[in-house]
PDB file of C-alpha atoms in Angstrom:
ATOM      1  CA  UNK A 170       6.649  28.522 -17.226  1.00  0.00           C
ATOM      2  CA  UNK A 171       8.493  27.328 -14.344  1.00  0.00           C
ATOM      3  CA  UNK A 172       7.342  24.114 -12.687  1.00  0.00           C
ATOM      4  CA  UNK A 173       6.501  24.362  -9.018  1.00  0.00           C
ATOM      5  CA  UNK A 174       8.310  22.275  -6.471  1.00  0.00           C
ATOM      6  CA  UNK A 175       7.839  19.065  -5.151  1.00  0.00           C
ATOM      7  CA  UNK A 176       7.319  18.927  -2.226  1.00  0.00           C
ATOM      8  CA  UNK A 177       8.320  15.766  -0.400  1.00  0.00           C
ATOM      9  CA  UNK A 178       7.557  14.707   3.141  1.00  0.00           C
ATOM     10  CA  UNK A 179      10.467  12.769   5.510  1.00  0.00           C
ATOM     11  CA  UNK A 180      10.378  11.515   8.783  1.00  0.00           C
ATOM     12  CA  UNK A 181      11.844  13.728  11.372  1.00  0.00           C
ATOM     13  CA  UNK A 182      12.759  11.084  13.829  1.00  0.00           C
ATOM     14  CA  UNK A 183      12.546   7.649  14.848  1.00  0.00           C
ATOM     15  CA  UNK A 184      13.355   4.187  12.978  1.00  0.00           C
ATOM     16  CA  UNK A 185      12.599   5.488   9.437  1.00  0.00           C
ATOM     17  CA  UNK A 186      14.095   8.861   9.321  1.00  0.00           C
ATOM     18  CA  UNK A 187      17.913   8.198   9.350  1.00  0.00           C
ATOM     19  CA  UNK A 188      17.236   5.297   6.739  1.00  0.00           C
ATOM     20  CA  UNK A 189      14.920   7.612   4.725  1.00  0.00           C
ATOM     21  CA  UNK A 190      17.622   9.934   4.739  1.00  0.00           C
ATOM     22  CA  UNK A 191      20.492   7.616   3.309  1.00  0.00           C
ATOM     23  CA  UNK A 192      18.281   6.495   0.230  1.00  0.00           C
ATOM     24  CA  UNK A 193      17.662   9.702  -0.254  1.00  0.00           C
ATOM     25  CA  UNK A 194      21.331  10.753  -0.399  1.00  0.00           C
ATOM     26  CA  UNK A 195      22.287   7.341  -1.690  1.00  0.00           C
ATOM     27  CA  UNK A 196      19.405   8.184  -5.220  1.00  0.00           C
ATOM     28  CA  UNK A 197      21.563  12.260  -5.204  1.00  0.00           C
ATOM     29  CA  UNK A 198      19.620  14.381  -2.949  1.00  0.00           C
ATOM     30  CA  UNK A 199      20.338  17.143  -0.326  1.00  0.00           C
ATOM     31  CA  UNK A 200      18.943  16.777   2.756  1.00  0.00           C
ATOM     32  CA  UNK A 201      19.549  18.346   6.187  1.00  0.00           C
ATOM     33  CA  UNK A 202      22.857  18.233   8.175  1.00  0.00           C
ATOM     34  CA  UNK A 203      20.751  19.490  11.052  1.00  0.00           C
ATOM     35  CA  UNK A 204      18.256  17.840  12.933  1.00  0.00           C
ATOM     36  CA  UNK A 205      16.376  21.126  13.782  1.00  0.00           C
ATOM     37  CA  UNK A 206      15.900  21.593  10.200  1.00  0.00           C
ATOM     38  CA  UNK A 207      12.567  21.635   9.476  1.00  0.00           C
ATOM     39  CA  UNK A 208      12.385  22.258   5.708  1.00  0.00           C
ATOM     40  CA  UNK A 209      15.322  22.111   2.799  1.00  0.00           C
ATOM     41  CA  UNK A 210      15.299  23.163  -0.613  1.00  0.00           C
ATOM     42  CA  UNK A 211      17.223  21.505  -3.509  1.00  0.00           C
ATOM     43  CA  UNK A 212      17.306  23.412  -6.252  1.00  0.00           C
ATOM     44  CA  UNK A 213      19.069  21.392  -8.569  1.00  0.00           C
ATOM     45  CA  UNK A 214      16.410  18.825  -8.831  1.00  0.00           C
ATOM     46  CA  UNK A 215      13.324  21.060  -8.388  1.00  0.00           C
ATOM     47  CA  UNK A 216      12.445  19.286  -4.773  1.00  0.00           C
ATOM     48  CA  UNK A 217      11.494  20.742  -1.358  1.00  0.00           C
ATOM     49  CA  UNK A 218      11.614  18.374   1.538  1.00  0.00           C
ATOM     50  CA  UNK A 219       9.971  18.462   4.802  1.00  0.00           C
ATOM     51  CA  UNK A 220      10.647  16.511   8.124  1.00  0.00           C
ATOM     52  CA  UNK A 221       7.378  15.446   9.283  1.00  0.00           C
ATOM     53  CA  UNK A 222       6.072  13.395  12.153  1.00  0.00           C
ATOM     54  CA  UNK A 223       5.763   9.695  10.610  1.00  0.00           C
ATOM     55  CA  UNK A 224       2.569   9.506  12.018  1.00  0.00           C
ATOM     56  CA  UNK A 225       1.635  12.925   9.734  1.00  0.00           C
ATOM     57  CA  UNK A 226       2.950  12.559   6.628  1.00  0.00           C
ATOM     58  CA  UNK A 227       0.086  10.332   5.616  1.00  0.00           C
ATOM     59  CA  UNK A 228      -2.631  13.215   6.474  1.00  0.00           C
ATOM     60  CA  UNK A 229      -0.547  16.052   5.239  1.00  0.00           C
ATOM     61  CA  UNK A 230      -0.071  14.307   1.522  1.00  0.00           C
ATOM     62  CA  UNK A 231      -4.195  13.265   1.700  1.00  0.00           C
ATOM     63  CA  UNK A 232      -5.137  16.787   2.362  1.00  0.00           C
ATOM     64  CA  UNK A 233      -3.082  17.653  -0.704  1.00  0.00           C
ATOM     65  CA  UNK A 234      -0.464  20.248   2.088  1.00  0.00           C
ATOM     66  CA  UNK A 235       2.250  17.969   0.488  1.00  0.00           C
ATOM     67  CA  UNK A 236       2.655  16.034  -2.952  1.00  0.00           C
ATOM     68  CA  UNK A 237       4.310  12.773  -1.768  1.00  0.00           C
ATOM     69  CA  UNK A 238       5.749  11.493   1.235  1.00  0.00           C
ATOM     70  CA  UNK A 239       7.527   8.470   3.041  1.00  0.00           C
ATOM     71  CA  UNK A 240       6.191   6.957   5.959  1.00  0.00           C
ATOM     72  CA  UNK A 241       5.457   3.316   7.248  1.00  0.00           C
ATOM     73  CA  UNK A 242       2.582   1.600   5.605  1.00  0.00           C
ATOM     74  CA  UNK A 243       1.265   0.463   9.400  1.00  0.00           C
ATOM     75  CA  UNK A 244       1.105   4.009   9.900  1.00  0.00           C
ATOM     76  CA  UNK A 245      -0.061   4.761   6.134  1.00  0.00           C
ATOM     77  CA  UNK A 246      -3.171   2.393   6.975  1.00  0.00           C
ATOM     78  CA  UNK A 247      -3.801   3.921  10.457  1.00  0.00           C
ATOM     79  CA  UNK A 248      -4.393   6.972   9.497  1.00  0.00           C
ATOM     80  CA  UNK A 249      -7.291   6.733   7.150  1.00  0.00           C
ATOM     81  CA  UNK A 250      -5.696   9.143   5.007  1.00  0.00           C
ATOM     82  CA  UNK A 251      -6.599   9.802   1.192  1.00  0.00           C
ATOM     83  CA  UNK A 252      -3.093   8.665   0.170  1.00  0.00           C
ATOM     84  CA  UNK A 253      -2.252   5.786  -1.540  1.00  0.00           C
ATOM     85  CA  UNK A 254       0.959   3.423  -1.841  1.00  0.00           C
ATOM     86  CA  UNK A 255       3.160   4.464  -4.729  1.00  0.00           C
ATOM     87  CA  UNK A 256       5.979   1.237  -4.095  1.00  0.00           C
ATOM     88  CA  UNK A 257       7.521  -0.011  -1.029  1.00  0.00           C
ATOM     89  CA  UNK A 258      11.032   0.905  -0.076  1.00  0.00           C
ATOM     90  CA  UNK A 259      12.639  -1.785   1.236  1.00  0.00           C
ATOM     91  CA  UNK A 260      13.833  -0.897   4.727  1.00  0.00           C
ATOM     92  CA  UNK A 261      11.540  -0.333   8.165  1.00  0.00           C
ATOM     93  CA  UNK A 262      10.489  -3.632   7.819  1.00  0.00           C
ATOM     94  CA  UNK A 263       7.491  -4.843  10.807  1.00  0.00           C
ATOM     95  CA  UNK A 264       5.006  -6.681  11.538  1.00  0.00           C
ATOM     96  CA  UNK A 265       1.727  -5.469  13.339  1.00  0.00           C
ATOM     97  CA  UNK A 266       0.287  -8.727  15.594  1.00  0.00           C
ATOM     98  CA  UNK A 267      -1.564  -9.841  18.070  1.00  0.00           C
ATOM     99  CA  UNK A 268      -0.024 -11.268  21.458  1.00  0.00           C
ATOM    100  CA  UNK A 269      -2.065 -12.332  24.810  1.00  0.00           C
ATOM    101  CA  UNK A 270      -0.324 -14.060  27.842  1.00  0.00           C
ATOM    102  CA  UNK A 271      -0.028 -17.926  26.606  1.00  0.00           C
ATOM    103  CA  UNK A 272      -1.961 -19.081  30.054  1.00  0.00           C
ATOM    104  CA  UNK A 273      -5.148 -17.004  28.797  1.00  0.00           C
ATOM    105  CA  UNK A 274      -5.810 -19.233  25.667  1.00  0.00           C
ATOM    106  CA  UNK A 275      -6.653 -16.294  23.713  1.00  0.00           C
ATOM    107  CA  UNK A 276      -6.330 -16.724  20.139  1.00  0.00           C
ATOM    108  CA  UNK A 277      -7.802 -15.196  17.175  1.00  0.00           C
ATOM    109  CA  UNK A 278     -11.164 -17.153  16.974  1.00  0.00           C
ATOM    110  CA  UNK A 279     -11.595 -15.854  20.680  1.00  0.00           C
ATOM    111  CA  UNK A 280     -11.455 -11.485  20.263  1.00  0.00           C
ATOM    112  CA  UNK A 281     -15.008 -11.033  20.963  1.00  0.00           C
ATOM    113  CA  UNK A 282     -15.798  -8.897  23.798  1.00  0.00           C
ATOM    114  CA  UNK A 283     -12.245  -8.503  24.234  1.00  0.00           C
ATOM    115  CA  UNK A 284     -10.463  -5.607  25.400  1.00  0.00           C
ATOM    116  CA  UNK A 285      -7.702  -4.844  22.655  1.00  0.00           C
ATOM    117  CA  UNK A 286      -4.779  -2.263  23.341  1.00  0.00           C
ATOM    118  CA  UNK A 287      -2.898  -0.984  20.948  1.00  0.00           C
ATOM    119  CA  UNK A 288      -1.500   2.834  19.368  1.00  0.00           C
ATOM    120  CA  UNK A 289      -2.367   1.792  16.075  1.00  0.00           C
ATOM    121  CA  UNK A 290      -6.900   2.163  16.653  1.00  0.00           C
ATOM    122  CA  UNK A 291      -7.436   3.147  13.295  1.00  0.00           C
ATOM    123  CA  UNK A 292      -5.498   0.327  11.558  1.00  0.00           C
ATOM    124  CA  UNK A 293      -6.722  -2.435  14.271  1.00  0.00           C
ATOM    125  CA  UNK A 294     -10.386  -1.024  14.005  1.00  0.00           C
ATOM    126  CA  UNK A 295     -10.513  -1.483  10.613  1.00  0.00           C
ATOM    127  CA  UNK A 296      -9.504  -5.168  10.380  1.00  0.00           C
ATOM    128  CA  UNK A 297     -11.940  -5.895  13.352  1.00  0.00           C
ATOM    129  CA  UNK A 298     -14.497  -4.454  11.010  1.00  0.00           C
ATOM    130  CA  UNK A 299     -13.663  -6.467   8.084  1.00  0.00           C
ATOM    131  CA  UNK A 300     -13.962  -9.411  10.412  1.00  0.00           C
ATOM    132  CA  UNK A 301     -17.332  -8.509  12.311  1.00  0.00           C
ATOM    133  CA  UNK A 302     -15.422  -8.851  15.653  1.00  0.00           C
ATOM    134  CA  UNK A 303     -16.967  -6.684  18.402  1.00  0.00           C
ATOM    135  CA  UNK A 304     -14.063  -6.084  20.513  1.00  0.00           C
ATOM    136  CA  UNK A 305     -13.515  -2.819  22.689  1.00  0.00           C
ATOM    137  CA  UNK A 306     -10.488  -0.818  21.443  1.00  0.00           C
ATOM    138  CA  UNK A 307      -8.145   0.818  24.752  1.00  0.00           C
ATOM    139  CA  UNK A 308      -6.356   3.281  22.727  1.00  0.00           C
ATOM    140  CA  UNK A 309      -2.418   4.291  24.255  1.00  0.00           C
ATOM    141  CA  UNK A 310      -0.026   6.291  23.490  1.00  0.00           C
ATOM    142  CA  UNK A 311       2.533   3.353  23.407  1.00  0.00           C
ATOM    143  CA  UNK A 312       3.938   0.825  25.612  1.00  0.00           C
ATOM    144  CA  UNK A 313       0.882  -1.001  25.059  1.00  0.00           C
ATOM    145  CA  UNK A 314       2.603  -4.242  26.210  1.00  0.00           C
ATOM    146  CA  UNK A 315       2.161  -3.276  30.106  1.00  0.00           C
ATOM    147  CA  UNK A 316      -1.432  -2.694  29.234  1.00  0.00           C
ATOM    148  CA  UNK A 317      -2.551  -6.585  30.295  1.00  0.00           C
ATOM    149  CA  UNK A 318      -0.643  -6.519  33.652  1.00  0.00           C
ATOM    150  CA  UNK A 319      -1.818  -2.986  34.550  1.00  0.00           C
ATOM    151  CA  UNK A 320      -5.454  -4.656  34.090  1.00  0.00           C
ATOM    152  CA  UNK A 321      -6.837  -2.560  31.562  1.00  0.00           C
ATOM    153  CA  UNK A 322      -6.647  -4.859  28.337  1.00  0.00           C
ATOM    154  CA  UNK A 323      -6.723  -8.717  27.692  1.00  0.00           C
ATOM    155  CA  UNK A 324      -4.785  -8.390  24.429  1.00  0.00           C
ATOM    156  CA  UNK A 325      -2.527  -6.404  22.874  1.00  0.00           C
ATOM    157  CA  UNK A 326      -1.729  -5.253  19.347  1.00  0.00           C
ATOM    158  CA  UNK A 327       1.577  -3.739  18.530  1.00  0.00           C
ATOM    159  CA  UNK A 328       4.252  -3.425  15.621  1.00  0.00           C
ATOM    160  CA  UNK A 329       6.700  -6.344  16.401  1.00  0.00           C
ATOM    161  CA  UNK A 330      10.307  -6.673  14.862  1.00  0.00           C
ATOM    162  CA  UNK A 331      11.922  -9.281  16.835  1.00  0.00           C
ATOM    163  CA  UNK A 332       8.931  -9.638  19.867  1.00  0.00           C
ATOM    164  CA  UNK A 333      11.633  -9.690  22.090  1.00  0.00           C
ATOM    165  CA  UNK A 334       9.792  -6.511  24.086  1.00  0.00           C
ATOM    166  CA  UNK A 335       6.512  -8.262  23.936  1.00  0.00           C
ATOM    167  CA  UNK A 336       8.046 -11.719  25.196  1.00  0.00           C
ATOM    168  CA  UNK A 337       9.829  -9.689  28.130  1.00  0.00           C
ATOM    169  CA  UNK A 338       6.701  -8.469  29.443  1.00  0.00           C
ATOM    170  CA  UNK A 339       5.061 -12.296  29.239  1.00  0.00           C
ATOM    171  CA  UNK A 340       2.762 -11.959  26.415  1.00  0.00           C
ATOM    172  CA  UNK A 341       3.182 -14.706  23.560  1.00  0.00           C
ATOM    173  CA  UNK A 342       2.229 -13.764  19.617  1.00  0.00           C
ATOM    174  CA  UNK A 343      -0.683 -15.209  17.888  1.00  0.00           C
ATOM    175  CA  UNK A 344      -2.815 -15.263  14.873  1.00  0.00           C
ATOM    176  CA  UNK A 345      -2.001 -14.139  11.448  1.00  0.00           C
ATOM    177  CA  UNK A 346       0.486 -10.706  10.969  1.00  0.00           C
ATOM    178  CA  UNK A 347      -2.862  -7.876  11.114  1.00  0.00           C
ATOM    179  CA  UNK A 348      -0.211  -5.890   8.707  1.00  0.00           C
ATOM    180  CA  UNK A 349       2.982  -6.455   7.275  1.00  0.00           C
ATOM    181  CA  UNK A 350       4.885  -2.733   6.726  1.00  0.00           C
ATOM    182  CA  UNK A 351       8.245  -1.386   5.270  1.00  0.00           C
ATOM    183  CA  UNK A 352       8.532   2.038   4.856  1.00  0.00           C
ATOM    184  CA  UNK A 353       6.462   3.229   1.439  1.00  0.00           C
ATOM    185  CA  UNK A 354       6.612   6.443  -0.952  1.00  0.00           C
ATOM    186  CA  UNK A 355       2.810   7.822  -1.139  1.00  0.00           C
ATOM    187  CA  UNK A 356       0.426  10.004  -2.595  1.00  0.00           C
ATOM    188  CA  UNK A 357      -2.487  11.742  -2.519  1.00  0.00           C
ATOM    189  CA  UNK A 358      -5.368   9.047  -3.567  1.00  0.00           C
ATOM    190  CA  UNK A 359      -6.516   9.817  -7.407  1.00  0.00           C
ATOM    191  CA  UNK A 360      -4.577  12.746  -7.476  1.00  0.00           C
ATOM    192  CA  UNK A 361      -1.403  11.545  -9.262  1.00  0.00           C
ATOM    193  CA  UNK A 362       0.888  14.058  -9.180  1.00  0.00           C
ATOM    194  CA  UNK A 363       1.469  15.326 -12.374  1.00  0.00           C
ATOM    195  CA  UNK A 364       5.134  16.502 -11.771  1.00  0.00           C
ATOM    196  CA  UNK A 365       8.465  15.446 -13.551  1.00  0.00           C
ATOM    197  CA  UNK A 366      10.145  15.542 -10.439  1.00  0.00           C
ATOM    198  CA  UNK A 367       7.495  12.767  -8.985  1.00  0.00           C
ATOM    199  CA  UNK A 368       8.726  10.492 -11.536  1.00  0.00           C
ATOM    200  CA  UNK A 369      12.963  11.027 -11.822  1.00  0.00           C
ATOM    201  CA  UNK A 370      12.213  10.403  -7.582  1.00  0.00           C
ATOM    202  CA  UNK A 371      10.615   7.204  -8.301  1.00  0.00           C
ATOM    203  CA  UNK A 372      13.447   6.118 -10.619  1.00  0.00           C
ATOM    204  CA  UNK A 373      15.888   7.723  -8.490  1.00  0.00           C
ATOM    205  CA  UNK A 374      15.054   5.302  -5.486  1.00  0.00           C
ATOM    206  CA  UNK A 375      14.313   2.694  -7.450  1.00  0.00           C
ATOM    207  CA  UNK A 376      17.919   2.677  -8.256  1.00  0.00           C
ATOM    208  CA  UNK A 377      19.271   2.586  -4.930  1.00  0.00           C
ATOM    209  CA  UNK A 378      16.843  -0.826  -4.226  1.00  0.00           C
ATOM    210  CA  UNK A 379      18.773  -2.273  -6.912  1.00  0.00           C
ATOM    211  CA  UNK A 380      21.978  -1.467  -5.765  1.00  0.00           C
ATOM    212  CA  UNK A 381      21.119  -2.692  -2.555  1.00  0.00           C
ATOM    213  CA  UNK A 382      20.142  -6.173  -3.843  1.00  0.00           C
ATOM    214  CA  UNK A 383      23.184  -6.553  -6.353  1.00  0.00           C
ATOM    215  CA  UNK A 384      27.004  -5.886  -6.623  1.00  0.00           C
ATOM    216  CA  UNK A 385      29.654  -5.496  -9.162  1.00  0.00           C
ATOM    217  CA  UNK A 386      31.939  -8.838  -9.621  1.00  0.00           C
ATOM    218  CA  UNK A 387      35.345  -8.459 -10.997  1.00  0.00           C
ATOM    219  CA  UNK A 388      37.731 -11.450 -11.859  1.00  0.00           C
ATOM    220  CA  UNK A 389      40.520 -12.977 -14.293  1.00  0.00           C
ATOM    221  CA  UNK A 390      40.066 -16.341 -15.769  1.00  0.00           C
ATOM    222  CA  UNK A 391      41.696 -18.252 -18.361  1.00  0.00           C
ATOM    223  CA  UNK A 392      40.081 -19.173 -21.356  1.00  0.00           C
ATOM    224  CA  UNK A 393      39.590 -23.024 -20.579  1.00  0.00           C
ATOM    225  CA  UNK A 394      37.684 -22.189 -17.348  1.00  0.00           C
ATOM    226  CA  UNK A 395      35.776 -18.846 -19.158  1.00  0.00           C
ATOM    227  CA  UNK A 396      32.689 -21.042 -20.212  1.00  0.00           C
ATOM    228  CA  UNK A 397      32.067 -22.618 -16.666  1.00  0.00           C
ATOM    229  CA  UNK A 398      32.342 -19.090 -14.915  1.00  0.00           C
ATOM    230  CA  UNK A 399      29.901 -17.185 -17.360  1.00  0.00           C
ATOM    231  CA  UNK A 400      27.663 -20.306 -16.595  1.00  0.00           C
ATOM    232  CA  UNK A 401      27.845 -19.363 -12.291  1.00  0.00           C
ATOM    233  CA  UNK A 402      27.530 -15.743 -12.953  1.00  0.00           C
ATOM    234  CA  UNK A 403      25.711 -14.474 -16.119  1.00  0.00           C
ATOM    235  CA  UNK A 404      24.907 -11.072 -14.816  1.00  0.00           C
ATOM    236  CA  UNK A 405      21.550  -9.353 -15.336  1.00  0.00           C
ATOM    237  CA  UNK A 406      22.244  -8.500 -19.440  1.00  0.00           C
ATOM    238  CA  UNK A 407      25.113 -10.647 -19.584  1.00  0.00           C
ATOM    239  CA  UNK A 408      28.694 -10.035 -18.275  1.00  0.00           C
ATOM    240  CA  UNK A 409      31.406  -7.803 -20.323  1.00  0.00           C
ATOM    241  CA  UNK A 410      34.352  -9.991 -21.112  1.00  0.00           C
ATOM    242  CA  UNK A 411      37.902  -8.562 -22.177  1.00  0.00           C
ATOM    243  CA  UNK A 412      40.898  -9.723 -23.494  1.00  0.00           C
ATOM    244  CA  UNK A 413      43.429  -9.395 -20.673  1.00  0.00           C
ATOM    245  CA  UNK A 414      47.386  -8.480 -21.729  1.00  0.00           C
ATOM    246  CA  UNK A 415      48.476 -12.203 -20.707  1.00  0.00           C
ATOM    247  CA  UNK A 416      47.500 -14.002 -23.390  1.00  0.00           C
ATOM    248  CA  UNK A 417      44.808 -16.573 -22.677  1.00  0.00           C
ATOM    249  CA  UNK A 418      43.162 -14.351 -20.322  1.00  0.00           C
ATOM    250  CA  UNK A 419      40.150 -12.713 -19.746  1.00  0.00           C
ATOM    251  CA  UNK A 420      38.801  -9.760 -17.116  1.00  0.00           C
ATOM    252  CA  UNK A 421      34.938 -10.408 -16.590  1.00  0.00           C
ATOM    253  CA  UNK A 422      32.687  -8.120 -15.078  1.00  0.00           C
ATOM    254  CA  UNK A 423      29.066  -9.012 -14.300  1.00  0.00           C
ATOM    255  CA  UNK A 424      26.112  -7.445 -11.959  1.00  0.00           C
ATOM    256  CA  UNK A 425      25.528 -10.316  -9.017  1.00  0.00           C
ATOM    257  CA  UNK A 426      22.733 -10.525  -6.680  1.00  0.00           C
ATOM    258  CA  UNK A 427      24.035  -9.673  -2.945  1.00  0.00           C
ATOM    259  CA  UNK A 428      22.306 -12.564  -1.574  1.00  0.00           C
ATOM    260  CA  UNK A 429      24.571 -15.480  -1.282  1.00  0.00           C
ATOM    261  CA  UNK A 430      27.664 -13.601  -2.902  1.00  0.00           C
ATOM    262  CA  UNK A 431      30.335 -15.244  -0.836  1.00  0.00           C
ATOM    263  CA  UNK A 432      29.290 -18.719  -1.755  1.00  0.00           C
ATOM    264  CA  UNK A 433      29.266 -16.952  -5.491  1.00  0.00           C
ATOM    265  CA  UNK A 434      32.486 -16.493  -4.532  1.00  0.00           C
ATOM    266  CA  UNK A 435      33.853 -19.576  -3.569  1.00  0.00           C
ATOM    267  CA  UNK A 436      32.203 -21.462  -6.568  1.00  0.00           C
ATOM    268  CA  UNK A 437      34.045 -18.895  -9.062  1.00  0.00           C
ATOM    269  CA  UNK A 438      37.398 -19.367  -7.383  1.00  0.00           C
ATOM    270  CA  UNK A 439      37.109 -22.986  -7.602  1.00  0.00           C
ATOM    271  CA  UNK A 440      36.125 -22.812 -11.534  1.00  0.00           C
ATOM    272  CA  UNK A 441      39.351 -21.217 -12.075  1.00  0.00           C
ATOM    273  CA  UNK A 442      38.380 -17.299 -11.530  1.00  0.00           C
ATOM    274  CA  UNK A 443      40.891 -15.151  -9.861  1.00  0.00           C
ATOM    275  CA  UNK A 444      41.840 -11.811  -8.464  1.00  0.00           C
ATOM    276  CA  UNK A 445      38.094 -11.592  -7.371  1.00  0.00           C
ATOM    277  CA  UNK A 446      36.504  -8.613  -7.000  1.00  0.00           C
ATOM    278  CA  UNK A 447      33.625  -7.422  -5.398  1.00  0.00           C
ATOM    279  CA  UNK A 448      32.493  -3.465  -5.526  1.00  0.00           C
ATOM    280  CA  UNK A 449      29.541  -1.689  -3.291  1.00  0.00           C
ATOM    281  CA  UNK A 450      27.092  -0.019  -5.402  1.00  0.00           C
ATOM    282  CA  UNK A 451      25.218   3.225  -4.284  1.00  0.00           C
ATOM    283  CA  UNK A 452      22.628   3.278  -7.634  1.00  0.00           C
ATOM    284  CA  UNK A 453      21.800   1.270 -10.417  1.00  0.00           C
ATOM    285  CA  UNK A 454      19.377   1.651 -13.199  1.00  0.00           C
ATOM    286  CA  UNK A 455      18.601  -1.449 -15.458  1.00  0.00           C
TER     287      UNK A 455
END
């Protein structure tokens, strides 16, 4: 018997759709050259995809419309969908905070009886719950940081990335992050999906993290510095070493973590590596 598709929900627009869309590529999936596109089938890996609101994805995968999906986890949380977190993906990264003007001496031992204004009322109402603070929620349909100056809130609560937009408009941050989000694969709550296709996904983008936190190193070195470069860059299972045609030589190959690479670099070259190399990766399974 055939299995059914999957059936995979993507954001249509905004900050996590064109990022959503390179992974997706990136782990060897179709997906939509045009933006009108609502829907796209790939055959070859048994998947259907649909370009969803951000803000929906979450309700359409609880309902059980739509096996997984890949939305933010402020949004995720907001919702009070019946979906769960399956793993983060590592890109849309946020924070969801508090911020009052810094003459008001608001902080966040001072909410009660508070008017709060914010787009996210589901995800702000329930850690006001968890907290017992009675505070009155203004719910807008963003730009929530004019909402102080217009009169009709004394605080605010917004996703931040830099708080450059919230500093603009006067307002200073405060308190604890209320949530910290990155875009996150999800699924129906207790319902996992029994699908092989839900599985080579997970792998599949699990792959592309890795490759986005590591890099392929290439470099000659001659046998009396081989020790001390092995010893700077083991690799993840250990390196591949090869005799090279000059004799006394070796080519080395090794899987490096991206983070600090150049100084990698540097240290290598000064043990005696050369003709350094350094290669992208688009997937990698360990």
């Amino acid at each position: 018997m055939t299995e059914s598709l999957l059936k995979v929900a993507v954001p249509n627009k905004g900050s996590l759709s064109e990022h959503a869309r390179t992974m997706l590529l990136s782990a060897g999936y179709r997906q939509r050259s045009d933006s009108k596109e609502l829907t796209l089938v790939d055959p070859d890996h048994n998947v259907e995809f649909y370009y969803l609101r951000p803000r929906d994805i979450a309700i359409y995968v609880g309902r059980g419309d739509l096996d997984v999906g890949i939305t933010g986890r402020d949004m995720l949380l907001d919702s009070n969908a019946a979906a769960t977190e399956i793993m983060g993906l590592g890109f849309g990264a946020s924070k969801f905070r508090f911020a009052a003007p810094a003459s008001s001496g608001i902080d966040e031992t001072k909410l009660d009886g508070k008017r709060i204004a914010t787009s996210y009322a589901g995800l702000l109402g329930n850690f006001l719950a968890e907290r017992g603070v009675q505070a009155e929620i203004v719910e807008l349909d963003g730009a929530v940081e004019s909402a102080i100056r217009l009169g009709v809130a004394d605080v605010v609560a917004d996703v931040v990335d830099t708080g450059t937009t919230l500093r603009k408009a006067g307002l200073s941050l405060f308190g604890d992050p209320i949530c910290t989000s990155e875009a996150v694969l999800i699924e129906r709550n207790g319902n996992e999906v029994n699908h092989s296709a839900v599985e080579a996904l997970i792998t599949r983008l699990r792959s592309v993290m890795v490759a986005q936190n590591y890099c392929m190193m290439d470099y000659n070195v001659a046998e009396d510095a081989l020790d001390a470069t092995l010893a700077l860059a083991p690799g993840v299972d250990g390196p591949t070493v090869s005799s090279l045609a000059k004799d006394g030589w070796y080519a080395v190959r090794a899987l490096v973590p991206r983070k600090g690479v150049h100084l990698l670099m540097d240290k290598l070259y000064d043990a005696g590596a050369r003709g350094i190399l350094l290669t992208e990766l688009v997937a990698c399974r360990l």
